GROMACS .gro file of N, CA and C in nm:
model
  525
    1UNK      N    1   0.133  -0.128  -0.050
    1UNK     CA    2   0.004   0.014  -0.009
    1UNK      C    3   0.128   0.134   0.019
    2UNK      N    4   0.060   0.245  -0.080
    2UNK     CA    5   0.064   0.362  -0.088
    2UNK      C    6  -0.017   0.428  -0.059
    3UNK      N    7   0.025   0.521   0.076
    3UNK     CA    8  -0.074   0.606   0.141
    3UNK      C    9  -0.137   0.652   0.104
    4UNK      N   10  -0.285   0.482   0.118
    4UNK     CA   11  -0.385   0.444   0.099
    4UNK      C   12  -0.451   0.378  -0.020
    5UNK      N   13  -0.363   0.364  -0.051
    5UNK     CA   14  -0.327   0.348  -0.236
    5UNK      C   15  -0.397   0.180  -0.249
    6UNK      N   16  -0.431   0.053  -0.281
    6UNK     CA   17  -0.348  -0.026  -0.305
    6UNK      C   18  -0.249  -0.088  -0.464
    7UNK      N   19  -0.171  -0.087  -0.437
    7UNK     CA   20  -0.017   0.009  -0.516
    7UNK      C   21  -0.090  -0.119  -0.600
    8UNK      N   22  -0.124  -0.262  -0.666
    8UNK     CA   23  -0.080  -0.350  -0.815
    8UNK      C   24  -0.328  -0.363  -0.754
    9UNK      N   25  -0.313  -0.341  -0.910
    9UNK     CA   26  -0.440  -0.317  -0.959
    9UNK      C   27  -0.544  -0.417  -0.995
   10UNK      N   28  -0.648  -0.407  -1.000
   10UNK     CA   29  -0.723  -0.529  -1.015
   10UNK      C   30  -0.759  -0.486  -1.219
   11UNK      N   31  -0.725  -0.625  -1.209
   11UNK     CA   32  -0.735  -0.614  -1.461
   11UNK      C   33  -0.837  -0.703  -1.384
   12UNK      N   34  -0.935  -0.578  -1.455
   12UNK     CA   35  -1.035  -0.637  -1.481
   12UNK      C   36  -1.154  -0.577  -1.581
   13UNK      N   37  -1.213  -0.700  -1.682
   13UNK     CA   38  -1.294  -0.651  -1.786
   13UNK      C   39  -1.469  -0.547  -1.727
   14UNK      N   40  -1.486  -0.520  -1.773
   14UNK     CA   41  -1.662  -0.436  -1.714
   14UNK      C   42  -1.732  -0.434  -1.784
   15UNK      N   43  -1.893  -0.446  -1.796
   15UNK     CA   44  -2.014  -0.450  -1.884
   15UNK      C   45  -2.006  -0.332  -1.945
   16UNK      N   46  -2.130  -0.284  -1.977
   16UNK     CA   47  -2.115  -0.174  -2.012
   16UNK      C   48  -2.266  -0.078  -1.899
   17UNK      N   49  -2.311   0.035  -1.901
   17UNK     CA   50  -2.358   0.090  -1.820
   17UNK      C   51  -2.425   0.200  -1.861
   18UNK      N   52  -2.530   0.263  -1.734
   18UNK     CA   53  -2.526   0.445  -1.813
   18UNK      C   54  -2.526   0.421  -1.703
   19UNK      N   55  -2.531   0.602  -1.679
   19UNK     CA   56  -2.548   0.750  -1.607
   19UNK      C   57  -2.584   0.813  -1.639
   20UNK      N   58  -2.663   0.859  -1.546
   20UNK     CA   59  -2.734   1.014  -1.549
   20UNK      C   60  -2.576   1.102  -1.496
   21UNK      N   61  -2.561   1.213  -1.505
   21UNK     CA   62  -2.481   1.285  -1.391
   21UNK      C   63  -2.502   1.502  -1.453
   22UNK      N   64  -2.463   1.481  -1.379
   22UNK     CA   65  -2.450   1.687  -1.368
   22UNK      C   66  -2.370   1.723  -1.423
   23UNK      N   67  -2.252   1.781  -1.429
   23UNK     CA   68  -2.140   1.781  -1.598
   23UNK      C   69  -2.079   1.932  -1.581
   24UNK      N   70  -1.949   1.941  -1.599
   24UNK     CA   71  -1.891   2.065  -1.656
   24UNK      C   72  -1.845   2.024  -1.674
   25UNK      N   73  -1.683   2.045  -1.739
   25UNK     CA   74  -1.550   2.094  -1.738
   25UNK      C   75  -1.428   2.174  -1.683
   26UNK      N   76  -1.348   2.128  -1.623
   26UNK     CA   77  -1.296   2.135  -1.586
   26UNK      C   78  -1.083   2.171  -1.637
   27UNK      N   79  -1.033   2.268  -1.561
   27UNK     CA   80  -0.881   2.199  -1.597
   27UNK      C   81  -0.824   2.163  -1.519
   28UNK      N   82  -0.709   2.044  -1.569
   28UNK     CA   83  -0.686   2.021  -1.448
   28UNK      C   84  -0.554   2.116  -1.324
   29UNK      N   85  -0.490   2.083  -1.206
   29UNK     CA   86  -0.532   2.128  -1.077
   29UNK      C   87  -0.602   2.258  -1.097
   30UNK      N   88  -0.742   2.247  -1.143
   30UNK     CA   89  -0.803   2.320  -1.047
   30UNK      C   90  -0.958   2.265  -1.053
   31UNK      N   91  -1.028   2.174  -1.015
   31UNK     CA   92  -1.081   2.138  -1.003
   31UNK      C   93  -1.079   2.142  -0.818
   32UNK      N   94  -1.033   2.220  -0.829
   32UNK     CA   95  -1.172   2.257  -0.610
   32UNK      C   96  -1.347   2.303  -0.694
   33UNK      N   97  -1.380   2.345  -0.727
   33UNK     CA   98  -1.500   2.345  -0.790
   33UNK      C   99  -1.638   2.161  -0.799
   34UNK      N  100  -1.517   2.098  -0.796
   34UNK     CA  101  -1.608   1.927  -0.759
   34UNK      C  102  -1.662   1.965  -0.667
   35UNK      N  103  -1.659   1.924  -0.590
   35UNK     CA  104  -1.617   1.899  -0.479
   35UNK      C  105  -1.700   2.010  -0.421
   36UNK      N  106  -1.682   2.127  -0.436
   36UNK     CA  107  -1.723   2.232  -0.367
   36UNK      C  108  -1.873   2.354  -0.513
   37UNK      N  109  -1.887   2.245  -0.530
   37UNK     CA  110  -2.093   2.309  -0.609
   37UNK      C  111  -2.102   2.221  -0.690
   38UNK      N  112  -2.029   2.160  -0.812
   38UNK     CA  113  -2.071   2.043  -0.836
   38UNK      C  114  -2.160   1.925  -0.817
   39UNK      N  115  -2.035   1.881  -0.696
   39UNK     CA  116  -2.145   1.694  -0.636
   39UNK      C  117  -2.274   1.738  -0.519
   40UNK      N  118  -2.259   1.869  -0.488
   40UNK     CA  119  -2.320   1.960  -0.362
   40UNK      C  120  -2.502   1.989  -0.447
   41UNK      N  121  -2.424   2.004  -0.571
   41UNK     CA  122  -2.564   2.020  -0.674
   41UNK      C  123  -2.622   1.926  -0.703
   42UNK      N  124  -2.575   1.833  -0.706
   42UNK     CA  125  -2.600   1.706  -0.839
   42UNK      C  126  -2.692   1.645  -0.695
   43UNK      N  127  -2.591   1.636  -0.522
   43UNK     CA  128  -2.670   1.478  -0.437
   43UNK      C  129  -2.824   1.595  -0.495
   44UNK      N  130  -2.846   1.797  -0.374
   44UNK     CA  131  -2.994   1.814  -0.428
   44UNK      C  132  -3.104   1.720  -0.511
   45UNK      N  133  -3.031   1.783  -0.676
   45UNK     CA  134  -3.091   1.681  -0.783
   45UNK      C  135  -3.140   1.558  -0.799
   46UNK      N  136  -3.097   1.464  -0.687
   46UNK     CA  137  -3.072   1.323  -0.719
   46UNK      C  138  -3.226   1.326  -0.761
   47UNK      N  139  -3.318   1.323  -0.622
   47UNK     CA  140  -3.451   1.241  -0.713
   47UNK      C  141  -3.522   1.344  -0.701
   48UNK      N  142  -3.451   1.362  -0.869
   48UNK     CA  143  -3.451   1.452  -1.016
   48UNK      C  144  -3.489   1.288  -1.128
   49UNK      N  145  -3.368   1.233  -1.072
   49UNK     CA  146  -3.344   1.104  -1.234
   49UNK      C  147  -3.411   0.939  -1.113
   50UNK      N  148  -3.473   0.906  -1.207
   50UNK     CA  149  -3.581   0.849  -1.243
   50UNK      C  150  -3.491   0.731  -1.307
   51UNK      N  151  -3.541   0.567  -1.265
   51UNK     CA  152  -3.420   0.422  -1.334
   51UNK      C  153  -3.360   0.437  -1.330
   52UNK      N  154  -3.281   0.500  -1.121
   52UNK     CA  155  -3.166   0.453  -1.103
   52UNK      C  156  -3.182   0.300  -1.030
   53UNK      N  157  -3.028   0.276  -1.115
   53UNK     CA  158  -3.019   0.148  -1.021
   53UNK      C  159  -2.871   0.116  -0.937
   54UNK      N  160  -2.899   0.012  -0.846
   54UNK     CA  161  -2.752   0.037  -0.823
   54UNK      C  162  -2.776   0.126  -0.675
   55UNK      N  163  -2.923   0.068  -0.613
   55UNK     CA  164  -2.889   0.065  -0.445
   55UNK      C  165  -3.008   0.185  -0.435
   56UNK      N  166  -3.039   0.243  -0.316
   56UNK     CA  167  -3.109   0.357  -0.303
   56UNK      C  168  -3.103   0.453  -0.126
   57UNK      N  169  -3.150   0.531  -0.170
   57UNK     CA  170  -3.111   0.613  -0.007
   57UNK      C  171  -2.957   0.575   0.027
   58UNK      N  172  -2.950   0.557   0.128
   58UNK     CA  173  -2.783   0.544   0.221
   58UNK      C  174  -2.751   0.465   0.116
   59UNK      N  175  -2.755   0.384   0.070
   59UNK     CA  176  -2.718   0.239  -0.009
   59UNK      C  177  -2.638   0.285  -0.163
   60UNK      N  178  -2.690   0.423  -0.200
   60UNK     CA  179  -2.706   0.436  -0.353
   60UNK      C  180  -2.511   0.453  -0.371
   61UNK      N  181  -2.536   0.386  -0.484
   61UNK     CA  182  -2.322   0.433  -0.504
   61UNK      C  183  -2.360   0.541  -0.606
   62UNK      N  184  -2.273   0.617  -0.595
   62UNK     CA  185  -2.225   0.681  -0.673
   62UNK      C  186  -2.089   0.689  -0.756
   63UNK      N  187  -2.106   0.727  -0.932
   63UNK     CA  188  -1.925   0.760  -0.959
   63UNK      C  189  -1.894   0.948  -1.042
   64UNK      N  190  -1.798   0.967  -1.024
   64UNK     CA  191  -1.680   1.051  -1.066
   64UNK      C  192  -1.675   0.961  -1.162
   65UNK      N  193  -1.783   1.082  -1.339
   65UNK     CA  194  -1.731   0.992  -1.426
   65UNK      C  195  -1.677   1.104  -1.499
   66UNK      N  196  -1.544   1.145  -1.555
   66UNK     CA  197  -1.394   1.161  -1.560
   66UNK      C  198  -1.417   1.085  -1.730
   67UNK      N  199  -1.452   1.261  -1.832
   67UNK     CA  200  -1.427   1.217  -1.977
   67UNK      C  201  -1.318   1.309  -2.055
   68UNK      N  202  -1.181   1.255  -2.081
   68UNK     CA  203  -1.121   1.289  -2.042
   68UNK      C  204  -1.123   1.343  -2.257
   69UNK      N  205  -1.065   1.468  -2.228
   69UNK     CA  206  -1.082   1.494  -2.421
   69UNK      C  207  -0.937   1.540  -2.466
   70UNK      N  208  -0.946   1.428  -2.580
   70UNK     CA  209  -0.876   1.426  -2.711
   70UNK      C  210  -0.839   1.471  -2.806
   71UNK      N  211  -0.683   1.537  -2.804
   71UNK     CA  212  -0.714   1.595  -2.902
   71UNK      C  213  -0.551   1.548  -3.025
   72UNK      N  214  -0.529   1.518  -3.147
   72UNK     CA  215  -0.441   1.432  -3.222
   72UNK      C  216  -0.405   1.326  -3.114
   73UNK      N  217  -0.464   1.227  -3.043
   73UNK     CA  218  -0.437   1.091  -3.033
   73UNK      C  219  -0.335   1.180  -2.881
   74UNK      N  220  -0.379   1.266  -2.813
   74UNK     CA  221  -0.279   1.329  -2.703
   74UNK      C  222  -0.378   1.371  -2.636
   75UNK      N  223  -0.410   1.334  -2.492
   75UNK     CA  224  -0.518   1.375  -2.314
   75UNK      C  225  -0.487   1.578  -2.350
   76UNK      N  226  -0.547   1.669  -2.398
   76UNK     CA  227  -0.560   1.789  -2.336
   76UNK      C  228  -0.556   1.870  -2.226
   77UNK      N  229  -0.548   1.985  -2.152
   77UNK     CA  230  -0.513   1.989  -2.044
   77UNK      C  231  -0.706   2.044  -2.008
   78UNK      N  232  -0.804   2.021  -2.021
   78UNK     CA  233  -0.921   2.005  -1.930
   78UNK      C  234  -1.002   1.870  -1.947
   79UNK      N  235  -1.088   1.862  -1.842
   79UNK     CA  236  -1.138   1.717  -1.886
   79UNK      C  237  -1.309   1.758  -1.900
   80UNK      N  238  -1.370   1.676  -1.882
   80UNK     CA  239  -1.508   1.686  -1.865
   80UNK      C  240  -1.535   1.622  -1.670
   81UNK      N  241  -1.576   1.606  -1.658
   81UNK     CA  242  -1.722   1.536  -1.555
   81UNK      C  243  -1.773   1.536  -1.488
   82UNK      N  244  -1.813   1.446  -1.450
   82UNK     CA  245  -2.017   1.426  -1.354
   82UNK      C  246  -2.023   1.340  -1.321
   83UNK      N  247  -2.129   1.435  -1.206
   83UNK     CA  248  -2.094   1.315  -1.061
   83UNK      C  249  -2.197   1.259  -1.071
   84UNK      N  250  -2.227   1.114  -1.084
   84UNK     CA  251  -2.349   1.038  -1.158
   84UNK      C  252  -2.418   0.906  -1.114
   85UNK      N  253  -2.451   0.901  -1.103
   85UNK     CA  254  -2.553   0.802  -1.048
   85UNK      C  255  -2.606   0.700  -1.194
   86UNK      N  256  -2.592   0.517  -1.188
   86UNK     CA  257  -2.616   0.459  -1.284
   86UNK      C  258  -2.819   0.425  -1.258
   87UNK      N  259  -2.828   0.399  -1.452
   87UNK     CA  260  -2.989   0.416  -1.492
   87UNK      C  261  -2.962   0.372  -1.532
   88UNK      N  262  -3.080   0.316  -1.578
   88UNK     CA  263  -3.195   0.200  -1.696
   88UNK      C  264  -3.184   0.254  -1.848
   89UNK      N  265  -3.137   0.248  -1.920
   89UNK     CA  266  -3.063   0.281  -2.032
   89UNK      C  267  -3.204   0.408  -2.109
   90UNK      N  268  -3.288   0.358  -2.039
   90UNK     CA  269  -3.441   0.427  -2.194
   90UNK      C  270  -3.368   0.576  -2.067
   91UNK      N  271  -3.400   0.561  -1.984
   91UNK     CA  272  -3.340   0.674  -1.822
   91UNK      C  273  -3.356   0.824  -1.978
   92UNK      N  274  -3.475   0.907  -1.947
   92UNK     CA  275  -3.492   1.024  -1.966
   92UNK      C  276  -3.419   1.144  -1.889
   93UNK      N  277  -3.281   1.197  -1.881
   93UNK     CA  278  -3.230   1.285  -1.853
   93UNK      C  279  -3.295   1.390  -1.744
   94UNK      N  280  -3.273   1.471  -1.579
   94UNK     CA  281  -3.322   1.584  -1.600
   94UNK      C  282  -3.259   1.691  -1.646
   95UNK      N  283  -3.348   1.802  -1.697
   95UNK     CA  284  -3.305   1.926  -1.745
   95UNK      C  285  -3.162   1.938  -1.687
   96UNK      N  286  -3.064   1.933  -1.804
   96UNK     CA  287  -2.923   2.000  -1.751
   96UNK      C  288  -2.845   1.888  -1.688
   97UNK      N  289  -2.931   1.804  -1.710
   97UNK     CA  290  -2.733   1.690  -1.676
   97UNK      C  291  -2.779   1.554  -1.805
   98UNK      N  292  -2.671   1.494  -1.784
   98UNK     CA  293  -2.609   1.399  -1.955
   98UNK      C  294  -2.709   1.175  -1.872
   99UNK      N  295  -2.741   1.146  -2.008
   99UNK     CA  296  -2.700   1.011  -2.055
   99UNK      C  297  -2.575   0.957  -2.045
  100UNK      N  298  -2.527   0.882  -2.038
  100UNK     CA  299  -2.370   0.849  -2.093
  100UNK      C  300  -2.393   0.725  -2.065
  101UNK      N  301  -2.311   0.689  -2.175
  101UNK     CA  302  -2.366   0.542  -2.190
  101UNK      C  303  -2.222   0.494  -2.092
  102UNK      N  304  -2.187   0.379  -2.132
  102UNK     CA  305  -2.091   0.418  -2.073
  102UNK      C  306  -2.040   0.156  -2.113
  103UNK      N  307  -1.914   0.165  -2.223
  103UNK     CA  308  -1.917   0.072  -2.289
  103UNK      C  309  -1.799  -0.025  -2.243
  104UNK      N  310  -1.844  -0.183  -2.254
  104UNK     CA  311  -1.789  -0.259  -2.258
  104UNK      C  312  -1.617  -0.217  -2.220
  105UNK      N  313  -1.527  -0.254  -2.130
  105UNK     CA  314  -1.447  -0.173  -2.111
  105UNK      C  315  -1.331  -0.314  -1.966
  106UNK      N  316  -1.174  -0.294  -1.959
  106UNK     CA  317  -1.098  -0.394  -1.971
  106UNK      C  318  -1.108  -0.243  -1.838
  107UNK      N  319  -1.022  -0.214  -1.738
  107UNK     CA  320  -1.022  -0.146  -1.656
  107UNK      C  321  -0.917  -0.175  -1.573
  108UNK      N  322  -0.804  -0.077  -1.482
  108UNK     CA  323  -0.718  -0.129  -1.365
  108UNK      C  324  -0.776  -0.090  -1.213
  109UNK      N  325  -0.847  -0.068  -1.096
  109UNK     CA  326  -0.893  -0.081  -1.051
  109UNK      C  327  -0.836  -0.079  -0.930
  110UNK      N  328  -0.845   0.045  -0.932
  110UNK     CA  329  -0.709   0.106  -0.750
  110UNK      C  330  -0.832   0.071  -0.650
  111UNK      N  331  -0.824   0.009  -0.558
  111UNK     CA  332  -0.904   0.084  -0.378
  111UNK      C  333  -0.798   0.200  -0.301
  112UNK      N  334  -0.879   0.270  -0.265
  112UNK     CA  335  -0.834   0.437  -0.204
  112UNK      C  336  -0.882   0.379  -0.017
  113UNK      N  337  -0.777   0.358   0.015
  113UNK     CA  338  -0.807   0.473   0.124
  113UNK      C  339  -0.821   0.590   0.237
  114UNK      N  340  -0.869   0.660   0.320
  114UNK     CA  341  -0.793   0.776   0.354
  114UNK      C  342  -0.915   0.924   0.296
  115UNK      N  343  -1.008   0.927   0.233
  115UNK     CA  344  -1.124   0.996   0.246
  115UNK      C  345  -1.113   1.056   0.042
  116UNK      N  346  -1.182   1.235   0.106
  116UNK     CA  347  -1.053   1.237   0.000
  116UNK      C  348  -0.948   1.358  -0.027
  117UNK      N  349  -0.945   1.313   0.123
  117UNK     CA  350  -0.790   1.456   0.116
  117UNK      C  351  -0.689   1.413   0.071
  118UNK      N  352  -0.703   1.287   0.063
  118UNK     CA  353  -0.541   1.201   0.009
  118UNK      C  354  -0.596   1.193  -0.129
  119UNK      N  355  -0.706   1.170  -0.183
  119UNK     CA  356  -0.765   1.148  -0.348
  119UNK      C  357  -0.624   1.129  -0.471
  120UNK      N  358  -0.562   1.292  -0.433
  120UNK     CA  359  -0.586   1.326  -0.536
  120UNK      C  360  -0.323   1.275  -0.594
  121UNK      N  361  -0.298   1.245  -0.412
  121UNK     CA  362  -0.176   1.201  -0.424
  121UNK      C  363  -0.258   1.043  -0.484
  122UNK      N  364  -0.278   0.985  -0.466
  122UNK     CA  365  -0.359   0.774  -0.551
  122UNK      C  366  -0.345   0.833  -0.662
  123UNK      N  367  -0.432   0.937  -0.700
  123UNK     CA  368  -0.425   0.926  -0.839
  123UNK      C  369  -0.270   1.031  -0.882
  124UNK      N  370  -0.197   1.100  -0.851
  124UNK     CA  371  -0.041   1.112  -0.888
  124UNK      C  372  -0.015   0.991  -0.901
  125UNK      N  373  -0.018   0.879  -0.792
  125UNK     CA  374   0.082   0.760  -0.823
  125UNK      C  375   0.030   0.718  -0.956
  126UNK      N  376  -0.165   0.676  -0.996
  126UNK     CA  377  -0.174   0.614  -1.129
  126UNK      C  378  -0.119   0.637  -1.193
  127UNK      N  379  -0.171   0.829  -1.203
  127UNK     CA  380  -0.090   0.862  -1.393
  127UNK      C  381   0.032   0.889  -1.362
  128UNK      N  382   0.096   0.897  -1.287
  128UNK     CA  383   0.243   0.904  -1.281
  128UNK      C  384   0.333   0.789  -1.258
  129UNK      N  385   0.289   0.706  -1.177
  129UNK     CA  386   0.445   0.617  -1.152
  129UNK      C  387   0.344   0.470  -1.223
  130UNK      N  388   0.282   0.432  -1.184
  130UNK     CA  389   0.232   0.272  -1.198
  130UNK      C  390   0.207   0.333  -1.411
  131UNK      N  391   0.096   0.316  -1.434
  131UNK     CA  392   0.025   0.402  -1.554
  131UNK      C  393   0.144   0.313  -1.636
  132UNK      N  394   0.290   0.486  -1.585
  132UNK     CA  395   0.352   0.445  -1.718
  132UNK      C  396   0.437   0.317  -1.771
  133UNK      N  397   0.438   0.311  -1.603
  133UNK     CA  398   0.497   0.182  -1.545
  133UNK      C  399   0.510   0.027  -1.571
  134UNK      N  400   0.324  -0.031  -1.635
  134UNK     CA  401   0.280  -0.120  -1.604
  134UNK      C  402   0.300  -0.222  -1.758
  135UNK      N  403   0.260  -0.164  -1.869
  135UNK     CA  404   0.300  -0.205  -1.977
  135UNK      C  405   0.121  -0.200  -2.009
  136UNK      N  406   0.088  -0.121  -1.966
  136UNK     CA  407  -0.055  -0.080  -2.052
  136UNK      C  408  -0.051   0.081  -2.079
  137UNK      N  409  -0.188   0.056  -2.174
  137UNK     CA  410  -0.189   0.258  -2.261
  137UNK      C  411  -0.356   0.263  -2.205
  138UNK      N  412  -0.348   0.353  -2.179
  138UNK     CA  413  -0.481   0.482  -2.205
  138UNK      C  414  -0.631   0.410  -2.272
  139UNK      N  415  -0.722   0.344  -2.325
  139UNK     CA  416  -0.795   0.372  -2.289
  139UNK      C  417  -0.827   0.520  -2.310
  140UNK      N  418  -0.908   0.500  -2.493
  140UNK     CA  419  -0.991   0.629  -2.519
  140UNK      C  420  -1.138   0.678  -2.435
  141UNK      N  421  -1.146   0.626  -2.317
  141UNK     CA  422  -1.227   0.593  -2.234
  141UNK      C  423  -1.304   0.668  -2.138
  142UNK      N  424  -1.375   0.594  -2.049
  142UNK     CA  425  -1.329   0.746  -1.939
  142UNK      C  426  -1.339   0.662  -1.857
  143UNK      N  427  -1.278   0.698  -1.726
  143UNK     CA  428  -1.187   0.702  -1.578
  143UNK      C  429  -1.337   0.711  -1.484
  144UNK      N  430  -1.297   0.598  -1.394
  144UNK     CA  431  -1.354   0.635  -1.304
  144UNK      C  432  -1.390   0.713  -1.143
  145UNK      N  433  -1.398   0.723  -1.072
  145UNK     CA  434  -1.408   0.709  -0.945
  145UNK      C  435  -1.549   0.674  -0.881
  146UNK      N  436  -1.576   0.557  -0.879
  146UNK     CA  437  -1.667   0.442  -0.769
  146UNK      C  438  -1.647   0.503  -0.621
  147UNK      N  439  -1.867   0.551  -0.574
  147UNK     CA  440  -1.829   0.602  -0.463
  147UNK      C  441  -1.964   0.529  -0.332
  148UNK      N  442  -1.898   0.365  -0.279
  148UNK     CA  443  -2.021   0.291  -0.179
  148UNK      C  444  -2.094   0.406  -0.195
  149UNK      N  445  -2.263   0.311  -0.160
  149UNK     CA  446  -2.364   0.411  -0.096
  149UNK      C  447  -2.317   0.448   0.035
  150UNK      N  448  -2.203   0.383   0.182
  150UNK     CA  449  -2.165   0.443   0.279
  150UNK      C  450  -2.043   0.572   0.255
  151UNK      N  451  -2.014   0.593   0.145
  151UNK     CA  452  -1.921   0.703   0.111
  151UNK      C  453  -2.006   0.875   0.181
  152UNK      N  454  -1.944   0.912   0.254
  152UNK     CA  455  -1.911   1.053   0.355
  152UNK      C  456  -1.823   1.160   0.260
  153UNK      N  457  -1.831   1.207   0.264
  153UNK     CA  458  -1.704   1.362   0.271
  153UNK      C  459  -1.635   1.343   0.358
  154UNK      N  460  -1.660   1.394   0.446
  154UNK     CA  461  -1.536   1.302   0.582
  154UNK      C  462  -1.517   1.227   0.628
  155UNK      N  463  -1.576   1.131   0.512
  155UNK     CA  464  -1.515   1.024   0.663
  155UNK      C  465  -1.429   0.930   0.605
  156UNK      N  466  -1.330   0.856   0.676
  156UNK     CA  467  -1.180   0.801   0.606
  156UNK      C  468  -1.197   0.686   0.579
  157UNK      N  469  -1.241   0.579   0.636
  157UNK     CA  470  -1.316   0.436   0.670
  157UNK      C  471  -1.316   0.362   0.584
  158UNK      N  472  -1.386   0.416   0.433
  158UNK     CA  473  -1.440   0.349   0.345
  158UNK      C  474  -1.373   0.457   0.244
  159UNK      N  475  -1.342   0.332   0.114
  159UNK     CA  476  -1.287   0.254   0.055
  159UNK      C  477  -1.352   0.342  -0.102
  160UNK      N  478  -1.290   0.407  -0.161
  160UNK     CA  479  -1.361   0.484  -0.332
  160UNK      C  480  -1.269   0.374  -0.402
  161UNK      N  481  -1.281   0.303  -0.505
  161UNK     CA  482  -1.228   0.283  -0.635
  161UNK      C  483  -1.182   0.385  -0.733
  162UNK      N  484  -1.130   0.349  -0.800
  162UNK     CA  485  -1.007   0.482  -0.891
  162UNK      C  486  -1.077   0.346  -1.011
  163UNK      N  487  -1.093   0.393  -1.145
  163UNK     CA  488  -1.122   0.275  -1.186
  163UNK      C  489  -1.067   0.354  -1.395
  164UNK      N  490  -0.999   0.255  -1.395
  164UNK     CA  491  -0.874   0.350  -1.526
  164UNK      C  492  -0.872   0.310  -1.717
  165UNK      N  493  -0.997   0.330  -1.808
  165UNK     CA  494  -0.977   0.246  -1.875
  165UNK      C  495  -0.814   0.214  -1.917
  166UNK      N  496  -0.807   0.021  -1.993
  166UNK     CA  497  -0.679   0.005  -2.054
  166UNK      C  498  -0.644  -0.101  -2.211
  167UNK      N  499  -0.592  -0.018  -2.254
  167UNK     CA  500  -0.555  -0.132  -2.417
  167UNK      C  501  -0.438  -0.105  -2.278
  168UNK      N  502  -0.349  -0.277  -2.373
  168UNK     CA  503  -0.221  -0.279  -2.417
  168UNK      C  504  -0.209  -0.283  -2.431
  169UNK      N  505  -0.109  -0.211  -2.456
  169UNK     CA  506   0.030  -0.142  -2.459
  169UNK      C  507   0.070  -0.257  -2.632
  170UNK      N  508   0.084  -0.235  -2.804
  170UNK     CA  509   0.141  -0.339  -2.873
  170UNK      C  510   0.235  -0.291  -2.854
  171UNK      N  511   0.302  -0.416  -2.920
  171UNK     CA  512   0.398  -0.452  -2.914
  171UNK      C  513   0.508  -0.450  -3.069
  172UNK      N  514   0.591  -0.428  -3.032
  172UNK     CA  515   0.698  -0.355  -3.094
  172UNK      C  516   0.716  -0.414  -3.198
  173UNK      N  517   0.715  -0.434  -3.376
  173UNK     CA  518   0.724  -0.482  -3.454
  173UNK      C  519   0.906  -0.489  -3.472
  174UNK      N  520   0.964  -0.611  -3.520
  174UNK     CA  521   1.067  -0.642  -3.555
  174UNK      C  522   1.071  -0.546  -3.693
  175UNK      N  523   1.240  -0.500  -3.759
  175UNK     CA  524   1.176  -0.488  -3.866
  175UNK      C  525   1.312  -0.527  -3.906
   0.00000   0.00000   0.00000
C-alpha cells in the first residue's frame, strides 16, 4: 500500500452501463469546484433522476465520471467531469443533466482509503507512476471514481475505487 492506495490494481473487464450525471468542463489542477459545487448540486437534484440502479437512499453507489478530451492522440489540459448514478438505458435525464453510455471496457481498478484528502496523491501515483510502468496504455474511454453508498466526504474509513480504462500496449514490431 502507498498512502492508502492498493499499489497493484485488479485488472478486470466490466460490462457496459448507463449513468445520468451533472457535469462541467474543468482544467487540470483547478478542480476544487468539483467537490465544492458540482457534487453538492448533484446531490440536491438526485431525486429528479428516474430509473436509478445500484441501490437507494444511503446505499446508493455514485460515480465520478471523467471524460478526457483527446486531440491528435493526446489528452488535453481540460476534461469533462460528471457526478452521476447508474440508471436504466431508457432513462430520460433531467434538464441540465446528461445520459452517458459507458461501454464494456478493461479497467485497472485501484482501491483508495483515507477519504478525499488523499485522493490527489492516489491519482498522482496511478497516472504518474503505475500507468507509465504497467505495460498498458490508457484507452480513450472514461475513467471513474466509484463511491459506495456509505461514503461521506468526511469519512476516511470507506474505500473509493478508481477505474482506469486500459488498452494493451501494442507490441513493438521487429524490422
